[in-house]
Short mmCIF file of C-alpha atoms and ligand atoms in Angstrom, two decimals:
data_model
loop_
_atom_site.label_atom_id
_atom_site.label_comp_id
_atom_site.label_asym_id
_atom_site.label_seq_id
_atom_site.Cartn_x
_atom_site.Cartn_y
_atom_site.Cartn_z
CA UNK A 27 -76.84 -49.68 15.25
CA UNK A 28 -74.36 -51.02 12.46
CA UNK A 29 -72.72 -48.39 10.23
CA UNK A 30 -74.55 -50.17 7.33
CA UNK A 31 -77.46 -49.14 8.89
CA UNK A 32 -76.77 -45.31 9.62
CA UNK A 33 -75.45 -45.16 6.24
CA UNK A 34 -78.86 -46.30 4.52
CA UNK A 35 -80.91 -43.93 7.05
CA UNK A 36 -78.38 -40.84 6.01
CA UNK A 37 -78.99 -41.55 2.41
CA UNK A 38 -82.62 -42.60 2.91
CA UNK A 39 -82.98 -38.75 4.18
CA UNK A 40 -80.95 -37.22 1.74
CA UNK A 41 -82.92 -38.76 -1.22
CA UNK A 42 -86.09 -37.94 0.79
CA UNK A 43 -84.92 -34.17 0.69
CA UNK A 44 -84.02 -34.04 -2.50
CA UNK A 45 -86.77 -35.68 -4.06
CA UNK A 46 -89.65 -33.51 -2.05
CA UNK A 47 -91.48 -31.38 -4.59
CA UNK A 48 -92.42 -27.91 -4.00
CA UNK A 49 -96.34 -29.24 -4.01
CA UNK A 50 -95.11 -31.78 -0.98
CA UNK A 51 -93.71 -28.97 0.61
CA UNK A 52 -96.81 -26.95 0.25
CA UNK A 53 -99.10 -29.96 1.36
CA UNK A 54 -96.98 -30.34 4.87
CA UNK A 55 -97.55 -26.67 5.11
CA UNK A 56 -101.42 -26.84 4.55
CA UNK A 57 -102.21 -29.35 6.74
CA UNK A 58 -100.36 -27.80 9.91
CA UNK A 59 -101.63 -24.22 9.41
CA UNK A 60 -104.99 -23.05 10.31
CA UNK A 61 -106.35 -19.92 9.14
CA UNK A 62 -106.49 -17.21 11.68
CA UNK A 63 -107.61 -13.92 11.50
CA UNK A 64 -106.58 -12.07 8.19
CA UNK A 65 -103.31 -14.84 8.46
CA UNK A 66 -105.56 -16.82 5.83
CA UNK A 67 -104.12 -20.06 4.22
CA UNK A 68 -103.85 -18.00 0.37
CA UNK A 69 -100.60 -17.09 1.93
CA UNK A 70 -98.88 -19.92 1.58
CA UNK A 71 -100.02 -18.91 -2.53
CA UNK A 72 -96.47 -18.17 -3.27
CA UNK A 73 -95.69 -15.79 -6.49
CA UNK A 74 -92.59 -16.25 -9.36
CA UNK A 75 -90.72 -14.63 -6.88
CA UNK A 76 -91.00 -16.42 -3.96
CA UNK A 77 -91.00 -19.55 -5.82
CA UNK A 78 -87.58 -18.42 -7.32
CA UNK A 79 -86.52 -17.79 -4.06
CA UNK A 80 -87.68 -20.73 -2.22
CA UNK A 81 -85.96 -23.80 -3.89
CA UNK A 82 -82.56 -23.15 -1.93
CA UNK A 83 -80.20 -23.89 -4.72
CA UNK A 84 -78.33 -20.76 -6.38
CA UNK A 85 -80.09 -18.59 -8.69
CA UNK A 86 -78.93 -18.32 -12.45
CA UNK A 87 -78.53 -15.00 -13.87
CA UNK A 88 -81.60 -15.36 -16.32
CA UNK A 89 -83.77 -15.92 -12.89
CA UNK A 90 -82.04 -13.15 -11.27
CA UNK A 91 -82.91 -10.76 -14.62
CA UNK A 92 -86.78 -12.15 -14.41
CA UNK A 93 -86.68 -11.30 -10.66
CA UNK A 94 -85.57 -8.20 -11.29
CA UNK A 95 -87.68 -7.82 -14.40
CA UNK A 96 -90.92 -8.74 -12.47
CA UNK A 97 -90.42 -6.86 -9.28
CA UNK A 98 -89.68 -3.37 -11.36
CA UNK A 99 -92.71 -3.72 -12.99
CA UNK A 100 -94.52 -3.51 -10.31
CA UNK A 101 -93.23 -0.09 -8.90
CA UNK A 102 -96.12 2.56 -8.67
CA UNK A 103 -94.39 6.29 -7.91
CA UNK A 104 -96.31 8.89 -6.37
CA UNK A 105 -98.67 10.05 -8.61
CA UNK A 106 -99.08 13.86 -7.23
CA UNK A 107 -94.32 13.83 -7.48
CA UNK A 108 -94.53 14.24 -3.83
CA UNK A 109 -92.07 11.64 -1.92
CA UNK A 110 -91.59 13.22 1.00
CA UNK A 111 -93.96 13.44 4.12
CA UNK A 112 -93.95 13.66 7.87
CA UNK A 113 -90.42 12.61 9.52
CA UNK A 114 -92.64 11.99 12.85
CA UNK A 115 -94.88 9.91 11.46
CA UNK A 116 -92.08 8.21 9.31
CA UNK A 117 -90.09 7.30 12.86
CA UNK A 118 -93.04 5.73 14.64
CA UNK A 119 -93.33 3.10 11.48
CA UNK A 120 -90.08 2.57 11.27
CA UNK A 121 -90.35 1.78 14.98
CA UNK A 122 -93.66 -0.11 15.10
CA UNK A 123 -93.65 -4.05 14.24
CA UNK A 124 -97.40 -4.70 14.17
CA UNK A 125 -99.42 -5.33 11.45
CA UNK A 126 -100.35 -8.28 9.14
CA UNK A 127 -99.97 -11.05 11.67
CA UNK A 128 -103.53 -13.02 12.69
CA UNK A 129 -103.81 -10.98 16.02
CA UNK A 130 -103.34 -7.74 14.69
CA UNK A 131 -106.46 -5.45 13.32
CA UNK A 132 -106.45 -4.97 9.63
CA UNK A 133 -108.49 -1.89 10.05
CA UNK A 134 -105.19 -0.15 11.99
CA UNK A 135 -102.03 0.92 9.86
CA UNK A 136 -99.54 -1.32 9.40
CA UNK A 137 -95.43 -0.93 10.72
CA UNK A 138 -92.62 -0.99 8.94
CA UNK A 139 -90.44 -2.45 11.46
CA UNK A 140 -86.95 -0.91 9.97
CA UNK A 141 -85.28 -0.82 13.06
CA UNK A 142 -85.13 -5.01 12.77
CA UNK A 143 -82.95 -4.37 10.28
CA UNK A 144 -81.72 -0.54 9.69
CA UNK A 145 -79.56 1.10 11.84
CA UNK A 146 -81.49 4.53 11.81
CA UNK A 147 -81.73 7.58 14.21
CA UNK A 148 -78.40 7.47 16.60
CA UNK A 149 -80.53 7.67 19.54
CA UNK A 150 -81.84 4.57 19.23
CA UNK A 151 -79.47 1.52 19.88
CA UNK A 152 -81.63 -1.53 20.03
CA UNK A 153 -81.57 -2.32 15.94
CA UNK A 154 -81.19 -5.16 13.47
CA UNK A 155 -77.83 -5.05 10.91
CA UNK A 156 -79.75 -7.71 8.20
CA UNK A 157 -79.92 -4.63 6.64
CA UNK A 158 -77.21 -1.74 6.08
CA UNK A 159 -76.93 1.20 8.52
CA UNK A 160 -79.22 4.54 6.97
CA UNK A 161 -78.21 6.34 9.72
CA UNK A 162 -77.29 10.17 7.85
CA UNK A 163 -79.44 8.57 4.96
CA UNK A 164 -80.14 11.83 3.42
CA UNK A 165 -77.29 14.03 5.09
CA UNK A 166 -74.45 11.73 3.02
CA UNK A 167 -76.75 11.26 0.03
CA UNK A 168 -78.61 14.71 -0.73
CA UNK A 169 -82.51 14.44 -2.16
CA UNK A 170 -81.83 15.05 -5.67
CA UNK A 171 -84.79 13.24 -7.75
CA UNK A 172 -82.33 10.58 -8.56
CA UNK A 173 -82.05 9.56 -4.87
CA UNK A 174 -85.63 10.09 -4.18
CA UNK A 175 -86.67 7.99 -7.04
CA UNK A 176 -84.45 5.35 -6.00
CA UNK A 177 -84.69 5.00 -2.62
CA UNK A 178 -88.99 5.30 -3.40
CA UNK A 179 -88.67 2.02 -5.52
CA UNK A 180 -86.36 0.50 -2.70
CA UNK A 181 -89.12 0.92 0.22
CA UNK A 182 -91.82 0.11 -2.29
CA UNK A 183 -90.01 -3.35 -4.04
CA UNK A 184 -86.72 -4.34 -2.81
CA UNK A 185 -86.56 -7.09 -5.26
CA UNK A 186 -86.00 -4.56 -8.50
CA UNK A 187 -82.71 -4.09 -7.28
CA UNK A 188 -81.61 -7.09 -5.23
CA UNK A 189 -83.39 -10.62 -5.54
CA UNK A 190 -84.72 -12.52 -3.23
CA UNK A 191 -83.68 -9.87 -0.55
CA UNK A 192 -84.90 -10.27 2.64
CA UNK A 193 -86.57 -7.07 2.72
CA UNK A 194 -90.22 -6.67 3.15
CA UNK A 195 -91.69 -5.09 -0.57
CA UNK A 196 -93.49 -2.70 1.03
CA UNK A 197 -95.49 -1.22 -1.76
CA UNK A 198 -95.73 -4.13 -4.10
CA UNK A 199 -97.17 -6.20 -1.00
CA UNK A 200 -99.63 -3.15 0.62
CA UNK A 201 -97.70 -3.50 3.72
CA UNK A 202 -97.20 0.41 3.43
CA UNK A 203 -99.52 2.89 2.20
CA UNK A 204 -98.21 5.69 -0.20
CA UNK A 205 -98.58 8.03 2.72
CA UNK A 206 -96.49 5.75 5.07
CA UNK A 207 -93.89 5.53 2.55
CA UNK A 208 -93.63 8.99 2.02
CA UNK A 209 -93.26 9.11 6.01
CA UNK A 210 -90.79 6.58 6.09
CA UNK A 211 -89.06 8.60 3.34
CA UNK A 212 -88.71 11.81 4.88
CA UNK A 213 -87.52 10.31 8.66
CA UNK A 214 -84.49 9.31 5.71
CA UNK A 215 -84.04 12.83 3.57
CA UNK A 216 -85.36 15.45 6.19
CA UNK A 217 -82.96 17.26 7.33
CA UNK A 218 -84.60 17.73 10.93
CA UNK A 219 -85.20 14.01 10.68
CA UNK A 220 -82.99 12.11 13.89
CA UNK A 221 -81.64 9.80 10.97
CA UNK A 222 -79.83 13.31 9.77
CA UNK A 223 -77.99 14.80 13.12
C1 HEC B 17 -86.16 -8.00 7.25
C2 HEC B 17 -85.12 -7.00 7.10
C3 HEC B 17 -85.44 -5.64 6.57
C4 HEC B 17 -86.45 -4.78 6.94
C5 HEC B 17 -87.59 -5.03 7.93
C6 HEC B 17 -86.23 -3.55 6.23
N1 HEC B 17 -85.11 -3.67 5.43
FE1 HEC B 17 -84.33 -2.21 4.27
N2 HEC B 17 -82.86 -3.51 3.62
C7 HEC B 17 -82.70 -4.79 4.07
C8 HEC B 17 -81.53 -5.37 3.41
C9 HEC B 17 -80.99 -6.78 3.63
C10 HEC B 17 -81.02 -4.39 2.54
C11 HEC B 17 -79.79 -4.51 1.62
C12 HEC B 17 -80.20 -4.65 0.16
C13 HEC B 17 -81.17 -5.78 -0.07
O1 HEC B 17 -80.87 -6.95 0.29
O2 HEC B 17 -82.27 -5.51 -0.56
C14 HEC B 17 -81.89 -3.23 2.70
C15 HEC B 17 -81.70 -2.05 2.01
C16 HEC B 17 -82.44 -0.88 2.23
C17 HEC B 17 -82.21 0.37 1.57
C18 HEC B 17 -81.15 0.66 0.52
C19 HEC B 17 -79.88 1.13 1.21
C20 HEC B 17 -78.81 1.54 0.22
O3 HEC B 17 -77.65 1.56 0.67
O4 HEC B 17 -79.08 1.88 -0.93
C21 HEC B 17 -83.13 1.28 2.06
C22 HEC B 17 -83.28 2.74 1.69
C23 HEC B 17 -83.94 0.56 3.04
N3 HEC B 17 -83.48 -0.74 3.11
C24 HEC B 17 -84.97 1.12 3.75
C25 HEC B 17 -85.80 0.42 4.62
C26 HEC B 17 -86.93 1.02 5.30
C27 HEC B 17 -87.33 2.49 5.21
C28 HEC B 17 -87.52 0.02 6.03
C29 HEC B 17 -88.78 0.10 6.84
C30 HEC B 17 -89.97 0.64 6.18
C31 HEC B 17 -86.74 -1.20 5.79
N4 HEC B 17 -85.71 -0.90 4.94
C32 HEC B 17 -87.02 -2.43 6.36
C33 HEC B 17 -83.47 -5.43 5.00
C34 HEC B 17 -84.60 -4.93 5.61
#
């Protein structure tokens, strides 16, 4: 092949990539996925956020503000002031991965997967570091209301604090019930919790 001719097929590409619209995008999508399950083809229905999130150029800071505008809106806090629930309960969703995909049963709980991410209980050494390590969550950071509140609108919309994070928003996106969340919050602030030893 002459270099004339790689040349043209490099730039060919690259004005290819950069002139394929979000709705090309989406059409490739929708004719290679078939729905399955509850994995049902709304999904690929992305939201301002995603959008914002999918273009793969840097976000300005008036996008950033909207994402972060949006996503706190969203936040529901427990209506009854309770955040904390059962530690046990909290560790097997932060351990369990199901949930949401086409095989799984939408009747049955989903996980929270945080170990793909989190560091958590010490025990435990297979984890993910996407995210930071919570290990001694609530040992180094005490419960005060503050915390709670905080680290409630964290689990239940990552994207009020960080955009386009790659954390799940569990709340926003009923991927966690308030009672899971309230699980997942005490394996983090009990002080019997294995996060805390
Ligand atoms: C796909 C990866 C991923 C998963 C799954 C995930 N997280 Fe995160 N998490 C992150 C990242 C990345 C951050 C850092 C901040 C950000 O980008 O939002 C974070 C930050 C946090 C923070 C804030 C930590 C701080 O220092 O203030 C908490 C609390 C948290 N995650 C809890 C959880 C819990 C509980 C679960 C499971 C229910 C979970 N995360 C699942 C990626 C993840």
């Amino acid at each position: 092949m002459t270099k004339t001719r790689v040349l043209s097929i490099a730039l060919c590409l690259a004005c290819a990539a950069g002139a394929a619209s979000a709705a090309d995008v989406k059409s490739v999508l929708l004719s290679s996925f078939t729905p399955k399950g509850q994995a049902t083809l709304d999904r690929l229905d992305q939201d301002a956020t995603q959008k914002a999130c999918s273009t793969g150029a840097p976000l300005s800071g008036e996008a950033a503000a909207k994402i972060i505008a949006d996503n706190t809106a969203t936040i529901r806090y427990p209506a009854d002031g309770q955040y904390l629930g059962d530690w046990k309960n909290g560790d097997k969703i932060a351990q369990t991965g199901t949930g949401l995909q086409s095989s799984d049963d939408p009747a049955k709980p989903s996980g929270g997967n945080c170990y793909a991410c989190h560091q958590l209980a010490e025990a435990e050494i297979a984890y993910g570091t996407i995210g930071p390590s919570l290990k001694q969550y609530g040992k180094l950071r005490g419960n005060s209301e503050s915390m709670l509140k905080y680290t409630w609108a964290k689990i239940y919309n990552a994207q009020a604090f960080m955009p386009c994070s790659t954390m799940p928003r569990f709340g926003h996106k009923n991927i966690l019930t308030e009672q899971q969340i309230r699980d997942v919050m005490a394996l983090l602030f009990d002080p019997a919790s294995p996060v805390n030893q």
